PDB file of C-alpha atoms in Angstrom:
ATOM      1  CA  VAL P   1      -6.689 -15.559  23.777  1.00 73.00           C
ATOM      2  CA  GLN P   2     -10.426 -15.488  23.593  1.00 82.00           C
ATOM      3  CA  LEU P   3     -12.006 -13.831  20.582  1.00 85.00           C
ATOM      4  CA  SER P   4     -15.233 -12.032  20.511  1.00 91.00           C
ATOM      5  CA  GLN P   5     -18.158 -13.397  18.309  1.00 92.00           C
ATOM      6  CA  ARG P   6     -17.811 -10.273  16.041  1.00 91.00           C
ATOM      7  CA  LYS P   7     -14.143 -10.962  15.447  1.00 91.00           C
ATOM      8  CA  LEU P   8     -14.726 -14.605  14.896  1.00 92.00           C
ATOM      9  CA  GLU P   9     -17.339 -13.671  12.327  1.00 94.00           C
ATOM     10  CA  GLY P  10     -14.890 -11.207  10.686  1.00 93.00           C
ATOM     11  CA  TYR P  11     -12.187 -14.060  10.466  1.00 92.00           C
ATOM     12  CA  LEU P  12     -14.671 -16.408   8.845  1.00 94.00           C
ATOM     13  CA  LYS P  13     -15.709 -13.844   6.351  1.00 95.00           C
ATOM     14  CA  LEU P  14     -12.103 -13.153   5.477  1.00 93.00           C
ATOM     15  CA  ALA P  15     -11.358 -16.794   5.034  1.00 94.00           C
ATOM     16  CA  GLN P  16     -14.387 -17.253   2.741  1.00 96.00           C
ATOM     17  CA  ILE P  17     -13.147 -14.310   0.550  1.00 96.00           C
ATOM     18  CA  ILE P  18      -9.747 -15.765   0.378  1.00 96.00           C
ATOM     19  CA  GLN P  19     -10.873 -19.197  -0.629  1.00 97.00           C
ATOM     20  CA  TRP P  20     -13.246 -17.679  -3.272  1.00 97.00           C
ATOM     21  CA  GLY P  21     -10.282 -15.577  -4.633  1.00 97.00           C
ATOM     22  CA  ARG P  22      -8.056 -18.653  -4.864  1.00 97.00           C
ATOM     23  CA  LYS P  23     -10.744 -20.402  -6.964  1.00 97.00           C
ATOM     24  CA  SER P  24     -11.563 -17.348  -9.149  1.00 97.00           C
ATOM     25  CA  PRO P  25      -8.489 -15.016  -9.181  1.00 97.00           C
ATOM     26  CA  VAL P  26      -9.570 -13.164 -12.238  1.00 97.00           C
ATOM     27  CA  LYS P  27     -12.909 -12.161 -10.535  1.00 97.00           C
ATOM     28  CA  PHE P  28     -10.940 -11.357  -7.440  1.00 97.00           C
ATOM     29  CA  CYS P  29      -8.837  -8.864  -9.531  1.00 95.00           C
ATOM     30  CA  GLU P  30     -11.858  -7.385 -10.937  1.00 95.00           C
ATOM     31  CA  ARG P  31     -13.770  -6.941  -7.710  1.00 96.00           C
ATOM     32  CA  PHE P  32     -10.897  -5.883  -5.348  1.00 97.00           C
ATOM     33  CA  PHE P  33      -8.252  -4.263  -7.664  1.00 97.00           C
ATOM     34  CA  GLY P  34     -10.742  -2.739 -10.103  1.00 96.00           C
ATOM     35  CA  ILE P  35      -8.864  -4.308 -12.981  1.00 94.00           C
ATOM     36  CA  GLU P  36     -10.833  -5.578 -16.220  1.00 92.00           C
ATOM     37  CA  PHE P  37      -9.043  -7.895 -18.522  1.00 91.00           C
ATOM     38  CA  LEU P  38      -9.430  -8.829 -22.084  1.00 90.00           C
ATOM     39  CA  ASP P  39     -10.571 -12.354 -22.805  1.00 93.00           C
ATOM     40  CA  ALA P  40      -7.004 -13.300 -24.063  1.00 91.00           C
ATOM     41  CA  GLN P  41      -5.600 -11.929 -20.826  1.00 92.00           C
ATOM     42  CA  LYS P  42      -8.147 -13.838 -18.758  1.00 94.00           C
ATOM     43  CA  TYR P  43      -7.159 -17.009 -20.662  1.00 94.00           C
ATOM     44  CA  ALA P  44      -3.440 -16.556 -19.936  1.00 94.00           C
ATOM     45  CA  PHE P  45      -4.123 -15.631 -16.324  1.00 96.00           C
ATOM     46  CA  MET P  46      -6.260 -18.804 -15.449  1.00 96.00           C
ATOM     47  CA  ASN P  47      -4.098 -21.168 -17.486  1.00 95.00           C
ATOM     48  CA  THR P  48      -1.189 -19.976 -15.402  1.00 96.00           C
ATOM     49  CA  TRP P  49      -2.711 -19.904 -11.978  1.00 96.00           C
ATOM     50  CA  LEU P  50      -2.178 -23.603 -10.925  1.00 93.00           C
ATOM     51  CA  LYS P  51       0.541 -24.712 -13.274  1.00 93.00           C
ATOM     52  CA  PRO P  52       4.278 -25.146 -12.060  1.00 90.00           C
ATOM     53  CA  TYR P  53       5.906 -23.846 -15.209  1.00 91.00           C
ATOM     54  CA  ASN P  54       4.487 -21.264 -17.784  1.00 93.00           C
ATOM     55  CA  LEU P  55       5.603 -19.372 -20.777  1.00 92.00           C
ATOM     56  CA  TRP P  56       3.690 -16.388 -22.159  1.00 92.00           C
ATOM     57  CA  CYS P  57       4.427 -15.787 -25.842  1.00 90.00           C
ATOM     58  CA  ILE P  58       2.628 -12.477 -26.252  1.00 86.00           C
ATOM     59  CA  THR P  59       3.063  -9.872 -29.124  1.00 84.00           C
ATOM     60  CA  ARG P  60       4.835  -6.637 -28.781  1.00 81.00           C
ATOM     61  CA  ASN P  61       2.411  -4.092 -26.896  1.00 79.00           C
ATOM     62  CA  GLY P  62       0.284  -7.113 -25.904  1.00 79.00           C
ATOM     63  CA  GLY P  63       0.481  -6.099 -22.334  1.00 81.00           C
ATOM     64  CA  LYS P  64       2.927  -8.708 -20.828  1.00 84.00           C
ATOM     65  CA  SER P  65       4.061  -6.630 -17.846  1.00 82.00           C
ATOM     66  CA  THR P  66       0.632  -5.187 -17.299  1.00 85.00           C
ATOM     67  CA  LEU P  67      -0.791  -8.801 -16.914  1.00 92.00           C
ATOM     68  CA  SER P  68       2.145 -10.107 -14.917  1.00 94.00           C
ATOM     69  CA  ALA P  69       1.712  -7.280 -12.310  1.00 95.00           C
ATOM     70  CA  PRO P  70      -1.858  -8.179 -11.222  1.00 96.00           C
ATOM     71  CA  PHE P  71      -0.911 -11.850 -11.332  1.00 97.00           C
ATOM     72  CA  ILE P  72       1.910 -11.298  -8.838  1.00 97.00           C
ATOM     73  CA  MET P  73      -0.270  -8.932  -6.773  1.00 97.00           C
ATOM     74  CA  THR P  74      -3.087 -11.606  -6.516  1.00 97.00           C
ATOM     75  CA  LYS P  75      -0.745 -14.415  -5.573  1.00 97.00           C
ATOM     76  CA  GLY P  76       0.638 -12.305  -2.708  1.00 97.00           C
ATOM     77  CA  VAL P  77      -2.663 -11.231  -1.403  1.00 97.00           C
ATOM     78  CA  LEU P  78      -4.281 -14.699  -1.513  1.00 97.00           C
ATOM     79  CA  PHE P  79      -1.526 -16.805  -0.060  1.00 96.00           C
ATOM     80  CA  ASN P  80       0.129 -15.793   3.179  1.00 93.00           C
ATOM     81  CA  GLY P  81       4.097 -15.649   3.083  1.00 92.00           C
ATOM     82  CA  HIS P  82       4.087 -15.807  -0.712  1.00 94.00           C
ATOM     83  CA  ASN P  83       7.552 -14.492  -1.915  1.00 93.00           C
ATOM     84  CA  SER P  84       7.975 -13.503  -5.538  1.00 94.00           C
ATOM     85  CA  TYR P  85      10.955 -12.562  -7.422  1.00 92.00           C
ATOM     86  CA  ILE P  86      11.069 -10.616 -10.633  1.00 92.00           C
ATOM     87  CA  LEU P  87      14.222 -11.672 -12.454  1.00 89.00           C
ATOM     88  CA  SER P  88      16.009 -10.283 -15.618  1.00 85.00           C
ATOM     89  CA  ASN P  89      19.438 -10.159 -17.119  1.00 80.00           C
ATOM     90  CA  VAL P  90      19.443  -6.290 -16.392  1.00 80.00           C
ATOM     91  CA  SER P  91      17.978  -4.736 -13.250  1.00 82.00           C
ATOM     92  CA  ALA P  92      16.180  -1.980 -15.323  1.00 84.00           C
ATOM     93  CA  GLN P  93      13.930  -4.720 -16.850  1.00 84.00           C
ATOM     94  CA  SER P  94      12.947  -6.317 -13.608  1.00 89.00           C
ATOM     95  CA  GLN P  95      12.328  -2.929 -12.088  1.00 91.00           C
ATOM     96  CA  ASP P  96      10.206  -1.899 -14.891  1.00 91.00           C
ATOM     97  CA  THR P  97       7.824  -4.877 -14.170  1.00 91.00           C
ATOM     98  CA  PHE P  98       7.941  -3.973 -10.421  1.00 95.00           C
ATOM     99  CA  MET P  99       6.907  -0.395 -11.316  1.00 95.00           C
ATOM    100  CA  LYS P 100       3.866  -1.744 -13.152  1.00 94.00           C
ATOM    101  CA  ILE P 101       2.758  -3.084  -9.725  1.00 96.00           C
ATOM    102  CA  GLU P 102       3.409   0.152  -7.998  1.00 96.00           C
ATOM    103  CA  LYS P 103       1.629   2.236 -10.717  1.00 95.00           C
ATOM    104  CA  ILE P 104      -1.498  -0.125 -10.532  1.00 95.00           C
ATOM    105  CA  ALA P 105      -1.571   0.224  -6.735  1.00 96.00           C
ATOM    106  CA  LYS P 106      -1.239   3.931  -7.031  1.00 96.00           C
ATOM    107  CA  LYS P 107      -3.823   4.156  -9.738  1.00 95.00           C
ATOM    108  CA  GLU P 108      -1.478   5.536 -12.471  1.00 94.00           C
ATOM    109  CA  ILE P 109      -2.232   3.219 -15.276  1.00 88.00           C
ATOM    110  CA  ASN P 110      -4.457   5.221 -17.713  1.00 85.00           C
ATOM    111  CA  SER P 111      -5.853   2.035 -19.446  1.00 83.00           C
ATOM    112  CA  PHE P 112      -7.235   0.894 -16.038  1.00 86.00           C
ATOM    113  CA  THR P 113      -9.893   3.335 -15.277  1.00 89.00           C
ATOM    114  CA  GLY P 114     -11.609   1.556 -12.427  1.00 93.00           C
ATOM    115  CA  LEU P 115      -8.591   1.002 -10.099  1.00 95.00           C
ATOM    116  CA  THR P 116      -9.192   0.903  -6.274  1.00 96.00           C
ATOM    117  CA  ASP P 117      -7.124   1.665  -3.165  1.00 95.00           C
ATOM    118  CA  PHE P 118      -7.402  -1.933  -1.928  1.00 96.00           C
ATOM    119  CA  PHE P 119      -3.790  -2.952  -2.465  1.00 97.00           C
ATOM    120  CA  MET P 120      -2.289   0.161  -0.876  1.00 96.00           C
ATOM    121  CA  GLY P 121      -4.200  -0.864   2.313  1.00 95.00           C
ATOM    122  CA  GLU P 122      -2.276  -4.232   2.342  1.00 96.00           C
ATOM    123  CA  LEU P 123       1.265  -2.634   2.215  1.00 97.00           C
ATOM    124  CA  ILE P 124       3.455  -2.430   5.164  1.00 96.00           C
ATOM    125  CA  LYS P 125       4.404   1.257   5.617  1.00 94.00           C
ATOM    126  CA  THR P 126       7.108   2.739   7.861  1.00 88.00           C
ATOM    127  CA  ALA P 127       8.315   6.207   8.664  1.00 82.00           C
ATOM    128  CA  ALA P 128      11.209   5.668   6.051  1.00 79.00           C
ATOM    129  CA  ASN P 129       8.895   3.912   3.631  1.00 82.00           C
ATOM    130  CA  THR P 130       5.727   6.016   3.526  1.00 89.00           C
ATOM    131  CA  ASP P 131       3.866   4.368   0.726  1.00 93.00           C
ATOM    132  CA  GLY P 132       5.158   0.671   1.117  1.00 95.00           C
ATOM    133  CA  PHE P 133       7.436   0.554  -1.966  1.00 96.00           C
ATOM    134  CA  THR P 134      11.229   0.701  -1.606  1.00 94.00           C
ATOM    135  CA  HIS P 135      13.731   1.325  -4.440  1.00 92.00           C
ATOM    136  CA  ALA P 136      17.136   0.231  -3.121  1.00 88.00           C
ATOM    137  CA  GLN P 137      19.874  -0.285  -5.694  1.00 84.00           C
ATOM    138  CA  SER P 138      19.979  -3.913  -4.632  1.00 81.00           C
ATOM    139  CA  GLY P 139      16.431  -4.420  -5.745  1.00 87.00           C
ATOM    140  CA  PHE P 140      12.898  -2.902  -5.472  1.00 94.00           C
ATOM    141  CA  ASN P 141      10.681  -4.346  -2.855  1.00 94.00           C
ATOM    142  CA  TYR P 142       7.397  -4.332  -0.893  1.00 96.00           C
ATOM    143  CA  LYS P 143       5.916  -6.352   1.829  1.00 96.00           C
ATOM    144  CA  LEU P 144       2.363  -7.152   2.743  1.00 97.00           C
ATOM    145  CA  TYR P 145       0.735  -7.677   6.219  1.00 96.00           C
ATOM    146  CA  ASN P 146       0.208 -11.262   5.461  1.00 95.00           C
ATOM    147  CA  GLY P 147       3.898 -11.964   5.212  1.00 95.00           C
ATOM    148  CA  SER P 148       4.068 -11.873   1.379  1.00 96.00           C
ATOM    149  CA  SER P 149       6.708  -9.845  -0.464  1.00 96.00           C
ATOM    150  CA  VAL P 150       7.871  -8.988  -3.939  1.00 96.00           C
ATOM    151  CA  THR P 151      11.580  -8.233  -4.917  1.00 93.00           C
ATOM    152  CA  SER P 152      13.050  -7.233  -8.240  1.00 92.00           C
ATOM    153  CA  LEU P 153      16.598  -8.655  -8.994  1.00 86.00           C
ATOM    154  CA  SER P 154      19.385  -7.918 -11.378  1.00 74.00           C
ATOM    155  CA  GLY P 155      21.132 -10.321 -13.675  1.00 64.00           C
ATOM    156  CA  ASP P 156      24.191 -10.661 -11.426  1.00 66.00           C
ATOM    157  CA  ILE P 157      24.173 -14.394 -10.835  1.00 67.00           C
ATOM    158  CA  ASN P 158      26.600 -14.235  -7.917  1.00 65.00           C
ATOM    159  CA  ASN P 159      24.260 -11.968  -5.972  1.00 64.00           C
ATOM    160  CA  ASN P 160      21.287 -14.055  -6.664  1.00 63.00           C
ATOM    161  CA  ARG P 161      21.878 -17.382  -4.891  1.00 65.00           C
ATOM    162  CA  GLY P 162      20.305 -19.075  -1.926  1.00 64.00           C
ATOM    163  CA  LYS P 163      17.044 -17.138  -1.878  1.00 78.00           C
ATOM    164  CA  ARG P 164      13.590 -18.633  -1.189  1.00 83.00           C
ATOM    165  CA  SER P 165      10.791 -17.980  -3.632  1.00 88.00           C
ATOM    166  CA  SER P 166       7.159 -18.995  -4.213  1.00 91.00           C
ATOM    167  CA  LEU P 167       7.172 -17.547  -7.734  1.00 93.00           C
ATOM    168  CA  ASN P 168       9.845 -16.645 -10.190  1.00 91.00           C
ATOM    169  CA  ILE P 169       8.917 -14.191 -12.863  1.00 90.00           C
ATOM    170  CA  TYR P 170      11.392 -14.104 -15.743  1.00 90.00           C
ATOM    171  CA  ASP P 171      10.701 -10.870 -17.565  1.00 84.00           C
ATOM    172  CA  GLU P 172      11.686 -11.007 -21.278  1.00 81.00           C
ATOM    173  CA  SER P 173      12.714 -14.680 -20.740  1.00 82.00           C
ATOM    174  CA  GLY P 174      13.624 -15.131 -24.432  1.00 80.00           C
ATOM    175  CA  TRP P 175      16.711 -13.153 -23.818  1.00 79.00           C
ATOM    176  CA  THR P 176      17.517 -14.746 -20.407  1.00 82.00           C
ATOM    177  CA  GLU P 177      20.731 -16.727 -20.395  1.00 81.00           C
ATOM    178  CA  GLU P 178      20.377 -20.539 -19.434  1.00 83.00           C
ATOM    179  CA  GLU P 179      23.105 -20.175 -16.649  1.00 82.00           C
ATOM    180  CA  TYR P 180      20.893 -17.444 -14.998  1.00 81.00           C
ATOM    181  CA  VAL P 181      17.835 -19.603 -15.007  1.00 82.00           C
ATOM    182  CA  VAL P 182      19.810 -22.600 -13.674  1.00 81.00           C
ATOM    183  CA  ALA P 183      21.288 -20.495 -10.853  1.00 79.00           C
ATOM    184  CA  THR P 184      17.806 -18.923  -9.867  1.00 82.00           C
ATOM    185  CA  THR P 185      15.360 -21.943 -10.329  1.00 82.00           C
ATOM    186  CA  PRO P 186      16.571 -23.549  -6.979  1.00 70.00           C
ATOM    187  CA  PHE P 187      14.852 -20.465  -5.186  1.00 79.00           C
ATOM    188  CA  LEU P 188      11.669 -22.550  -5.744  1.00 78.00           C
ATOM    189  CA  LEU P 189      13.038 -25.825  -4.306  1.00 77.00           C
ATOM    190  CA  GLN P 190      13.056 -24.765  -0.705  1.00 61.00           C
ATOM    191  CA  ASN P 191       9.901 -25.139   1.283  1.00 61.00           C
ATOM    192  CA  ALA P 192       9.526 -22.476   3.873  1.00 57.00           C
ATOM    193  CA  THR P 193       6.667 -24.348   5.654  1.00 62.00           C
ATOM    194  CA  PHE P 194       8.714 -27.409   6.431  1.00 65.00           C
ATOM    195  CA  ARG P 195       8.533 -28.319  10.242  1.00 69.00           C
ATOM    196  CA  MET P 196      10.157 -30.760  12.516  1.00 69.00           C
ATOM    197  CA  GLY P 197      10.323 -31.398  16.253  1.00 74.00           C
ATOM    198  CA  GLY P 198       8.071 -30.523  19.196  1.00 75.00           C
ATOM    199  CA  ASP P 199       4.563 -31.885  19.026  1.00 78.00           C
ATOM    200  CA  ILE P 200       4.258 -31.759  15.181  1.00 76.00           C
ATOM    201  CA  ASP P 201       3.082 -35.095  13.580  1.00 77.00           C
ATOM    202  CA  VAL P 202       5.293 -35.199  10.375  1.00 72.00           C
ATOM    203  CA  ASP P 203       2.920 -37.788   8.962  1.00 76.00           C
ATOM    204  CA  THR P 204      -0.067 -35.511   9.039  1.00 72.00           C
ATOM    205  CA  PHE P 205       1.519 -32.042   8.618  1.00 63.00           C
ATOM    206  CA  PRO P 206       1.278 -30.921   4.952  1.00 59.00           C
TER     207      PRO P 206
END
């Protein structure tokens, strides 16, 4: 397929924005989502961005869910096929964090006065799913056009096995049972980008 010069320039600009956002995710949030953070929130966000394991120890009413929501949103927008799971012992807890994302997208968080419509434009919408957010009993979910998704899961271990994840968020992890973490950590061990066969050179493919 031959692309026009205008479309090629558009793809180049998109790639530049994505690369800039990956290097400066807090600024990306501020620019595209319209979210402004306190200095302590910026510190937590940036120190979590590239590390494989993180624990946020934040005081009551310190904005844990309000900070984790834009973190999840940013990962999903900036990395294609980025699947996140919000996990908790009880479904109501994980659903509450999911709803923070939905409220930010719909500009329903009073403390964020400059929110934009950007994220709503990235959501896949259908006739049965008019705003992009689904609220099934098995888990709340949304999908983006770049292949990323977010799902909330309940604490039933038997229903939470064999999934693939790019990011596990354990809401209220201090109350999460060890058995639950052991059962869900393997979500992160499967690499969805693995390839073999055909013309692929496995020595050079990342």
